[in-house]
PDB file of C-alpha atoms (C1' of nucleotides) in Angstrom:
ATOM      1  CA  MET A  81     -18.947  65.962 256.659  1.00 86.00           C
ATOM      2  CA  PRO A  82     -21.954  65.176 254.082  1.00 94.00           C
ATOM      3  CA  THR A  83     -22.735  61.584 253.155  1.00 97.00           C
ATOM      4  CA  ALA A  84     -22.776  59.976 250.087  1.00 98.00           C
ATOM      5  CA  ALA A  85     -26.501  60.506 249.464  1.00 98.00           C
ATOM      6  CA  GLU A  86     -25.893  64.476 249.912  1.00 98.00           C
ATOM      7  CA  LEU A  87     -22.456  64.388 247.684  1.00 98.00           C
ATOM      8  CA  VAL A  88     -24.503  63.144 244.590  1.00 98.00           C
ATOM      9  CA  GLN A  89     -27.378  66.233 245.543  1.00 98.00           C
ATOM     10  CA  LEU A  90     -24.372  68.709 244.449  1.00 98.00           C
ATOM     11  CA  PRO A  91     -25.357  70.354 240.943  1.00 98.00           C
ATOM     12  CA  ALA A  92     -22.959  68.757 238.552  1.00 98.00           C
ATOM     13  CA  LEU A  93     -19.698  71.219 238.826  1.00 98.00           C
ATOM     14  CA  ASP A  94     -19.895  70.531 242.617  1.00 98.00           C
ATOM     15  CA  CYS A  95     -20.546  66.491 242.638  1.00 98.00           C
ATOM     16  CA  ALA A  96     -17.332  65.607 239.741  1.00 98.00           C
ATOM     17  CA  PRO A  97     -14.433  66.652 241.620  1.00 98.00           C
ATOM     18  CA  GLN A  98     -15.477  64.856 244.785  1.00 98.00           C
ATOM     19  CA  LEU A  99     -16.397  61.615 243.272  1.00 98.00           C
ATOM     20  CA  LEU A 100     -12.090  61.973 242.217  1.00 98.00           C
ATOM     21  CA  GLY A 101     -10.679  58.780 244.335  1.00 97.00           C
ATOM     22  CA  ALA A 102     -14.051  57.040 244.741  1.00 98.00           C
ATOM     23  CA  VAL A 103     -14.309  53.220 244.553  1.00 98.00           C
ATOM     24  CA  ILE A 104     -15.945  51.534 242.266  1.00 98.00           C
ATOM     25  CA  THR A 105     -16.388  47.832 242.382  1.00 98.00           C
ATOM     26  CA  ARG A 106     -18.129  45.290 239.653  1.00 98.00           C
ATOM     27  CA  HIS A 107     -19.381  42.296 241.044  1.00 98.00           C
ATOM     28  CA  ASP A 108     -18.859  39.223 238.517  1.00 98.00           C
ATOM     29  CA  ASP A 109     -19.201  35.750 239.902  1.00 97.00           C
ATOM     30  CA  ARG A 110     -16.947  34.205 237.436  1.00 97.00           C
ATOM     31  CA  LEU A 111     -14.342  36.342 236.927  1.00 98.00           C
ATOM     32  CA  GLY A 112     -14.509  38.077 240.332  1.00 98.00           C
ATOM     33  CA  ASP A 113     -14.900  41.181 241.585  1.00 98.00           C
ATOM     34  CA  VAL A 114     -12.906  44.482 240.156  1.00 98.00           C
ATOM     35  CA  SER A 115     -12.311  47.905 242.045  1.00 98.00           C
ATOM     36  CA  LEU A 116     -11.030  50.878 240.358  1.00 98.00           C
ATOM     37  CA  ARG A 117     -10.346  54.400 241.712  1.00 98.00           C
ATOM     38  CA  VAL A 118     -11.350  57.431 239.514  1.00 98.00           C
ATOM     39  CA  THR A 119      -8.323  59.302 238.110  1.00 97.00           C
ATOM     40  CA  GLU A 120     -10.708  61.686 235.856  1.00 97.00           C
ATOM     41  CA  VAL A 121     -14.193  63.226 235.444  1.00 97.00           C
ATOM     42  CA  GLU A 122     -16.438  65.474 233.437  1.00 97.00           C
ATOM     43  CA  ALA A 123     -19.775  67.464 234.647  1.00 98.00           C
ATOM     44  CA  TYR A 124     -22.413  67.505 232.403  1.00 97.00           C
ATOM     45  CA  HIS A 125     -24.887  69.990 233.163  1.00 97.00           C
ATOM     46  CA  GLY A 126     -28.711  69.338 233.114  1.00 97.00           C
ATOM     47  CA  LYS A 127     -30.948  71.959 230.813  1.00 95.00           C
ATOM     48  CA  GLY A 128     -32.038  75.079 232.661  1.00 93.00           C
ATOM     49  CA  MET A 129     -29.788  74.430 235.621  1.00 94.00           C
ATOM     50  CA  PRO A 130     -28.164  77.684 237.168  1.00 92.00           C
ATOM     51  CA  GLY A 131     -24.592  78.356 236.296  1.00 93.00           C
ATOM     52  CA  PRO A 132     -23.474  78.214 232.276  1.00 94.00           C
ATOM     53  CA  VAL A 133     -25.243  76.363 229.854  1.00 94.00           C
ATOM     54  CA  ASP A 134     -24.026  72.926 228.936  1.00 96.00           C
ATOM     55  CA  ALA A 135     -24.580  72.582 224.840  1.00 94.00           C
ATOM     56  CA  CYS A 136     -23.043  69.616 224.675  1.00 94.00           C
ATOM     57  CA  SER A 137     -25.404  67.274 227.868  1.00 97.00           C
ATOM     58  CA  HIS A 138     -27.487  64.817 226.277  1.00 98.00           C
ATOM     59  CA  SER A 139     -30.094  66.517 228.328  1.00 98.00           C
ATOM     60  CA  ARG A 140     -29.962  69.907 226.370  1.00 96.00           C
ATOM     61  CA  MET A 141     -32.944  68.509 224.393  1.00 96.00           C
ATOM     62  CA  GLY A 142     -35.170  67.408 227.239  1.00 97.00           C
ATOM     63  CA  MET A 143     -35.805  64.190 228.131  1.00 98.00           C
ATOM     64  CA  THR A 144     -35.411  61.220 225.198  1.00 98.00           C
ATOM     65  CA  ALA A 145     -35.767  57.305 225.762  1.00 97.00           C
ATOM     66  CA  ARG A 146     -32.096  57.296 225.809  1.00 98.00           C
ATOM     67  CA  ASN A 147     -31.010  60.189 228.542  1.00 98.00           C
ATOM     68  CA  ALA A 148     -34.234  59.369 230.733  1.00 98.00           C
ATOM     69  CA  SER A 149     -32.129  58.151 233.830  1.00 98.00           C
ATOM     70  CA  MET A 150     -30.286  61.730 233.917  1.00 98.00           C
ATOM     71  CA  TRP A 151     -34.022  63.232 234.903  1.00 98.00           C
ATOM     72  CA  GLY A 152     -34.573  60.251 237.172  1.00 98.00           C
ATOM     73  CA  PRO A 153     -32.930  60.748 240.561  1.00 98.00           C
ATOM     74  CA  PRO A 154     -29.135  61.242 241.745  1.00 98.00           C
ATOM     75  CA  GLY A 155     -26.874  58.020 243.030  1.00 98.00           C
ATOM     76  CA  HIS A 156     -28.242  56.139 239.722  1.00 98.00           C
ATOM     77  CA  TRP A 157     -26.433  55.197 236.878  1.00 98.00           C
ATOM     78  CA  TYR A 158     -26.616  56.522 233.350  1.00 98.00           C
ATOM     79  CA  VAL A 159     -25.372  54.104 230.452  1.00 98.00           C
ATOM     80  CA  TYR A 160     -25.236  54.772 227.181  1.00 98.00           C
ATOM     81  CA  LEU A 161     -23.421  53.292 224.366  1.00 98.00           C
ATOM     82  CA  ASN A 162     -21.340  56.121 222.298  1.00 97.00           C
ATOM     83  CA  TYR A 163     -20.041  55.618 218.589  1.00 96.00           C
ATOM     84  CA  GLY A 164     -22.402  52.685 217.654  1.00 97.00           C
ATOM     85  CA  ILE A 165     -18.836  50.903 220.037  1.00 97.00           C
ATOM     86  CA  HIS A 166     -18.614  52.407 222.968  1.00 98.00           C
ATOM     87  CA  HIS A 167     -20.567  52.407 226.480  1.00 98.00           C
ATOM     88  CA  ALA A 168     -19.623  54.975 228.353  1.00 98.00           C
ATOM     89  CA  LEU A 169     -20.906  55.043 232.401  1.00 98.00           C
ATOM     90  CA  ASN A 170     -22.742  58.889 234.365  1.00 98.00           C
ATOM     91  CA  LEU A 171     -23.368  59.040 238.109  1.00 99.00           C
ATOM     92  CA  VAL A 172     -26.461  60.559 237.910  1.00 98.00           C
ATOM     93  CA  CYS A 173     -26.427  63.926 240.071  1.00 98.00           C
ATOM     94  CA  SER A 174     -28.069  67.113 241.304  1.00 98.00           C
ATOM     95  CA  PRO A 175     -32.031  66.515 242.695  1.00 98.00           C
ATOM     96  CA  GLU A 176     -34.473  64.374 240.492  1.00 98.00           C
ATOM     97  CA  GLY A 177     -35.479  66.111 237.454  1.00 98.00           C
ATOM     98  CA  SER A 178     -32.453  68.394 237.031  1.00 97.00           C
ATOM     99  CA  ALA A 179     -31.019  65.288 234.365  1.00 98.00           C
ATOM    100  CA  SER A 180     -27.321  66.708 235.465  1.00 98.00           C
ATOM    101  CA  GLY A 181     -24.295  63.765 235.507  1.00 98.00           C
ATOM    102  CA  VAL A 182     -20.822  63.294 235.791  1.00 98.00           C
ATOM    103  CA  LEU A 183     -19.275  60.952 233.283  1.00 98.00           C
ATOM    104  CA  ILE A 184     -16.638  59.131 234.416  1.00 98.00           C
ATOM    105  CA  ARG A 185     -13.740  59.073 232.259  1.00 97.00           C
ATOM    106  CA  SER A 186     -10.884  57.049 233.840  1.00 97.00           C
ATOM    107  CA  ALA A 187      -9.748  55.057 236.877  1.00 97.00           C
ATOM    108  CA  ALA A 188      -6.709  52.980 237.872  1.00 97.00           C
ATOM    109  CA  VAL A 189      -7.243  49.132 238.382  1.00 97.00           C
ATOM    110  CA  VAL A 190      -7.420  49.018 242.595  1.00 98.00           C
ATOM    111  CA  SER A 191      -7.737  45.128 242.410  1.00 98.00           C
ATOM    112  CA  GLY A 192      -9.048  42.659 239.969  1.00 98.00           C
ATOM    113  CA  LEU A 193      -6.745  42.580 237.663  1.00 97.00           C
ATOM    114  CA  GLU A 194      -6.686  39.651 236.104  1.00 97.00           C
ATOM    115  CA  ALA A 195      -9.969  39.731 235.085  1.00 98.00           C
ATOM    116  CA  VAL A 196      -9.449  43.186 233.675  1.00 98.00           C
ATOM    117  CA  ARG A 197      -7.086  41.560 231.557  1.00 97.00           C
ATOM    118  CA  LEU A 198      -9.739  38.975 230.766  1.00 97.00           C
ATOM    119  CA  ARG A 199     -12.012  41.814 229.483  1.00 97.00           C
ATOM    120  CA  ARG A 200      -9.632  44.139 227.911  1.00 97.00           C
ATOM    121  CA  GLY A 201      -6.720  42.253 225.962  1.00 92.00           C
ATOM    122  CA  ASP A 202      -3.215  41.531 226.475  1.00 86.00           C
ATOM    123  CA  SER A 203      -2.241  44.617 224.256  1.00 86.00           C
ATOM    124  CA  SER A 204      -2.757  47.279 226.787  1.00 90.00           C
ATOM    125  CA  THR A 205      -0.561  48.386 229.635  1.00 92.00           C
ATOM    126  CA  GLU A 206      -2.003  48.729 232.748  1.00 92.00           C
ATOM    127  CA  VAL A 207      -2.369  52.652 233.121  1.00 92.00           C
ATOM    128  CA  ASN A 208      -4.238  52.276 229.385  1.00 94.00           C
ATOM    129  CA  LEU A 209      -6.201  49.459 230.884  1.00 96.00           C
ATOM    130  CA  ALA A 210      -9.165  51.753 232.454  1.00 97.00           C
ATOM    131  CA  ARG A 211      -7.745  55.119 230.746  1.00 95.00           C
ATOM    132  CA  GLY A 212     -11.126  57.093 228.979  1.00 96.00           C
ATOM    133  CA  PRO A 213     -14.696  56.139 229.220  1.00 97.00           C
ATOM    134  CA  GLY A 214     -14.941  53.376 226.247  1.00 97.00           C
ATOM    135  CA  ASN A 215     -12.302  51.208 228.073  1.00 97.00           C
ATOM    136  CA  LEU A 216     -13.015  51.740 231.790  1.00 98.00           C
ATOM    137  CA  ALA A 217     -16.531  50.497 230.744  1.00 98.00           C
ATOM    138  CA  GLN A 218     -14.592  47.835 229.150  1.00 98.00           C
ATOM    139  CA  ALA A 219     -12.338  47.040 232.387  1.00 98.00           C
ATOM    140  CA  LEU A 220     -15.939  47.119 234.480  1.00 98.00           C
ATOM    141  CA  GLY A 221     -17.743  44.171 231.975  1.00 98.00           C
ATOM    142  CA  ILE A 222     -20.132  47.029 231.008  1.00 98.00           C
ATOM    143  CA  ALA A 223     -20.992  45.545 227.567  1.00 98.00           C
ATOM    144  CA  SER A 224     -24.551  46.648 227.024  1.00 98.00           C
ATOM    145  CA  ARG A 225     -27.535  49.640 228.892  1.00 98.00           C
ATOM    146  CA  GLU A 226     -28.238  47.019 230.906  1.00 98.00           C
ATOM    147  CA  LEU A 227     -27.324  48.412 234.022  1.00 98.00           C
ATOM    148  CA  ASP A 228     -28.871  52.025 232.893  1.00 98.00           C
ATOM    149  CA  GLY A 229     -30.959  53.708 235.729  1.00 98.00           C
ATOM    150  CA  THR A 230     -29.818  50.922 238.201  1.00 98.00           C
ATOM    151  CA  PRO A 231     -28.330  52.081 241.704  1.00 98.00           C
ATOM    152  CA  ALA A 232     -25.012  52.865 242.157  1.00 98.00           C
ATOM    153  CA  LEU A 233     -24.919  53.782 246.005  1.00 98.00           C
ATOM    154  CA  GLY A 234     -24.716  50.176 247.404  1.00 96.00           C
ATOM    155  CA  GLY A 235     -26.004  48.807 243.274  1.00 94.00           C
ATOM    156  CA  ALA A 236     -26.070  45.263 243.063  1.00 96.00           C
ATOM    157  CA  ARG A 237     -24.034  44.650 240.261  1.00 97.00           C
ATOM    158  CA  LEU A 238     -21.794  47.908 239.941  1.00 98.00           C
ATOM    159  CA  THR A 239     -21.489  50.046 242.703  1.00 98.00           C
ATOM    160  CA  ILE A 240     -19.292  53.250 244.200  1.00 98.00           C
ATOM    161  CA  ALA A 241     -17.975  54.193 247.415  1.00 98.00           C
ATOM    162  CA  LEU A 242     -17.541  57.643 247.863  1.00 97.00           C
ATOM    163  CA  ASP A 243     -14.964  59.473 250.430  1.00 95.00           C
ATOM    164  CA  PRO A 244     -17.165  61.976 252.197  1.00 94.00           C
ATOM    165  CA  GLU A 245     -14.371  64.134 252.601  1.00 95.00           C
ATOM    166  CA  GLY A 246     -13.413  63.674 248.807  1.00 97.00           C
ATOM    167  CA  PRO A 247      -9.713  64.135 246.776  1.00 97.00           C
ATOM    168  CA  ALA A 248      -8.852  66.770 249.707  1.00 95.00           C
ATOM    169  CA  GLY A 249      -9.344  65.012 252.632  1.00 95.00           C
ATOM    170  CA  ARG A 250      -6.720  62.518 250.947  1.00 93.00           C
ATOM    171  CA  GLY A 251      -4.327  65.542 250.152  1.00 95.00           C
ATOM    172  CA  LEU A 252      -4.478  64.488 246.461  1.00 95.00           C
ATOM    173  CA  SER A 253      -4.102  67.159 243.986  1.00 95.00           C
ATOM    174  CA  VAL A 254      -7.120  68.132 242.259  1.00 96.00           C
ATOM    175  CA  LEU A 255      -7.053  69.492 238.183  1.00 95.00           C
ATOM    176  CA  ARG A 256      -9.715  71.370 236.486  1.00 95.00           C
ATOM    177  CA  GLY A 257      -9.983  72.248 232.369  1.00 93.00           C
ATOM    178  CA  PRO A 258     -11.873  71.448 229.341  1.00 92.00           C
ATOM    179  CA  ARG A 259     -13.762  68.322 228.081  1.00 93.00           C
ATOM    180  CA  VAL A 260     -11.639  66.411 225.448  1.00 86.00           C
ATOM    181  CA  GLY A 261     -13.367  64.420 222.575  1.00 84.00           C
ATOM    182  CA  VAL A 262     -16.375  66.768 222.418  1.00 83.00           C
ATOM    183  CA  ASN A 263     -16.456  69.534 219.358  1.00 81.00           C
ATOM    184  CA  PRO A 264     -13.684  72.644 219.628  1.00 77.00           C
ATOM    185  CA  GLU A 265     -16.042  74.683 217.556  1.00 78.00           C
ATOM    186  CA  ALA A 266     -19.403  74.200 219.823  1.00 82.00           C
ATOM    187  CA  GLU A 267     -20.231  77.054 222.076  1.00 83.00           C
ATOM    188  CA  GLY A 268     -18.665  76.519 225.545  1.00 83.00           C
ATOM    189  CA  ALA A 269     -15.848  74.568 224.318  1.00 86.00           C
ATOM    190  CA  ASP A 270     -13.697  76.177 226.225  1.00 90.00           C
ATOM    191  CA  TYR A 271     -15.314  76.299 229.587  1.00 95.00           C
ATOM    192  CA  PRO A 272     -13.673  73.225 232.426  1.00 95.00           C
ATOM    193  CA  TRP A 273     -15.919  70.977 233.069  1.00 96.00           C
ATOM    194  CA  ARG A 274     -13.098  67.930 233.754  1.00 96.00           C
ATOM    195  CA  PHE A 275     -11.516  67.155 236.233  1.00 97.00           C
ATOM    196  CA  TRP A 276      -8.858  64.856 237.003  1.00 96.00           C
ATOM    197  CA  LEU A 277      -6.291  63.671 239.748  1.00 96.00           C
ATOM    198  CA  ALA A 278      -2.764  65.140 239.650  1.00 93.00           C
ATOM    199  CA  ASP A 279       0.088  63.024 238.558  1.00 86.00           C
ATOM    200  CA  GLU A 280      -2.135  59.847 237.330  1.00 88.00           C
ATOM    201  CA  PRO A 281      -1.062  58.353 234.836  1.00 84.00           C
ATOM    202  CA  SER A 282      -4.457  56.493 233.921  1.00 86.00           C
ATOM    203  CA  VAL A 283      -6.039  60.066 232.889  1.00 90.00           C
ATOM    204  CA  SER A 284      -6.987  60.348 229.984  1.00 75.00           C
ATOM    205  CA  ALA A 285      -4.523  60.760 226.870  1.00 63.00           C
ATOM    206  CA  TYR A 286      -7.353  61.785 224.186  1.00 59.00           C
ATOM    207  CA  ARG A 287      -6.978  65.015 222.683  1.00 53.00           C
ATOM    208  CA  ALA A 288      -9.715  67.802 221.493  1.00 45.00           C
ATOM    209  CA  GLY A 289     -10.941  67.867 218.098  1.00 42.00           C
ATOM    210  CA  GLY A 290     -11.106  64.102 217.151  1.00 39.00           C
ATOM    211  CA  THR A 291     -14.557  64.319 216.964  1.00 39.00           C
ATOM    212  CA  PRO A 292     -15.425  64.036 212.827  1.00 39.00           C
ATOM    213  CA  SER A 293     -17.020  67.482 212.049  1.00 38.00           C
ATOM    214  CA  SER A 294     -14.162  69.076 213.480  1.00 40.00           C
ATOM    215  CA  ARG A 295     -11.785  67.089 211.570  1.00 41.00           C
ATOM    216  CA  ARG A 296     -13.354  68.307 208.564  1.00 39.00           C
ATOM    217  CA  SER A 297     -13.311  71.825 209.352  1.00 39.00           C
ATOM    218  CA  ARG A 298      -9.805  71.620 211.022  1.00 37.00           C
ATOM    219  CA  SER A 299      -9.058  70.442 207.548  1.00 36.00           C
ATOM    220  CA  THR A 300     -10.488  73.400 205.677  1.00 34.00           C
ATOM    221  CA  GLY A 301      -7.939  75.644 207.832  1.00 32.00           C
ATOM    222  CA  ALA A 302      -9.775  76.349 210.751  1.00 33.00           C
ATOM    223  CA  ALA A 303      -7.272  77.498 213.998  1.00 33.00           C
ATOM    224  CA  LYS A 304      -6.693  74.927 216.280  1.00 33.00           C
ATOM    225  CA  LYS A 305      -7.022  75.862 220.284  1.00 33.00           C
ATOM    226  CA  SER A 306      -4.763  74.587 222.869  1.00 34.00           C
ATOM    227  CA  ARG A 307      -6.396  72.888 224.905  1.00 35.00           C
ATOM    228  CA  SER A 308      -3.456  71.980 227.507  1.00 37.00           C
ATOM    229  CA  SER A 309      -3.567  74.269 229.975  1.00 41.00           C
ATOM    230  CA  ALA A 310      -5.219  73.411 233.162  1.00 52.00           C
ATOM    231  CA  VAL A 311      -5.959  75.195 236.437  1.00 54.00           C
ATOM    232  CA  GLU A 312      -5.115  73.681 240.097  1.00 52.00           C
ATOM    233  CA  ARG A 313      -7.945  74.114 242.369  1.00 50.00           C
TER     234      ARG A 313
ATOM    235  C1'  DC B 182       6.544  61.005 219.154  1.00 56.64           C
ATOM    236  C1'  DG B 183       1.999  63.323 216.751  1.00 56.64           C
ATOM    237  C1'  DG B 184      -1.639  63.816 212.938  1.00 56.64           C
ATOM    238  C1'  DT B 185      -5.411  61.586 210.511  1.00 56.64           C
ATOM    239  C1'  DC B 186      -8.939  57.774 209.474  1.00 56.64           C
ATOM    240  C1'  DG B 187     -12.067  54.102 209.802  1.00 56.64           C
ATOM    241  C1'  DA B 188     -15.310  51.354 212.746  1.00 56.64           C
ATOM    242  C1'  DT B 189     -20.426  50.197 213.883  1.00 56.64           C
ATOM    243  C1'  DT B 190     -25.178  51.903 215.446  1.00 56.64           C
ATOM    244  C1'  DG B 191     -28.392  53.922 218.292  1.00 56.64           C
ATOM    245  C1'  DT B 192     -30.582  58.866 217.932  1.00 56.64           C
ATOM    246  C1'  DC B 193     -32.528  62.765 216.887  1.00 56.64           C
ATOM    247  C1'  DT B 194     -33.492  65.995 213.215  1.00 56.64           C
TER     248       DT B 194
ATOM    249  C1'  DG C  65     -29.451  61.087 206.609  1.00 56.64           C
ATOM    250  C1'  DA C  66     -26.035  63.365 209.779  1.00 56.64           C
ATOM    251  C1'  DC C  67     -23.252  62.347 213.335  1.00 56.64           C
ATOM    252  C1'  DA C  68     -22.029  61.445 218.629  1.00 56.64           C
ATOM    253  C1'  DA C  69     -19.349  62.565 225.900  1.00 56.64           C
ATOM    254  C1'  DT C  70     -14.043  56.717 221.372  1.00 56.64           C
ATOM    255  C1'  DC C  71     -10.592  54.022 219.895  1.00 56.64           C
ATOM    256  C1'  DG C  72      -6.405  52.064 218.236  1.00 56.64           C
ATOM    257  C1'  DA C  73      -4.413  51.587 213.521  1.00 56.64           C
ATOM    258  C1'  DC C  74      -1.302  53.059 210.417  1.00 56.64           C
ATOM    259  C1'  DC C  75       0.965  56.310 208.388  1.00 56.64           C
ATOM    260  C1'  DG C  76       4.935  60.236 208.101  1.00 56.64           C
ATOM    261  C1'  DC C  77       8.351  62.329 210.691  1.00 56.64           C
TER     262       DC C  77
END
DNA sequence: CGGTCGATTGTCT
DNA sequence: GACAATCGACCGC
């Protein structure tokens, strides 16, 4: 049975499904602690890694100021701001220098519901509280890049507890399919980088093809591909 | 329901 | 200067 430190050494495609069912805990003295159970993730391969080319990974351009923590040691957080509005949380994986990560897309609230409601507002239904990467970050009180590059295994403010046996150890069924929210015209857009737990209402409702560029091309008559197909593994 | 669109800013060409 | 690993509001069925 692998340890958590060994699991985060795996390539993103192998590490990502093992994170399903893991519990992320945010410590907050004022609002109280919040714990979320991960229900949906996406693998992002580092530039030059063996396996399929990832045309969407932030590491594809090489190291920059933003993505530097992706190149750091695994088991640390990579936090960035997306669309100028939402923060997104990733767990860096695979050996240092390989620049891979797993985007934590969705989760279910395990404890600290009151604190999450305060952060997310009353208008959100319970399954939507940490559904989608932007909402998940908000539920955890991540509103800056403060935690970028900090340890995730035994982290002080934000920590992740992995089940060494992964979802299979609990009899959870894992589904796999293409990403959502990336440009559907991009090379390799159909490759199944995304993993989620079956029968989980908190999994992303967000549809592919939501980017401004894809909207433009769609309105000019480009064919829309179906993304509903999922493969059980 | 499902499609469509604006918000908002850091990042890279 | 373009646009992004998104979200929620709004519109028309």
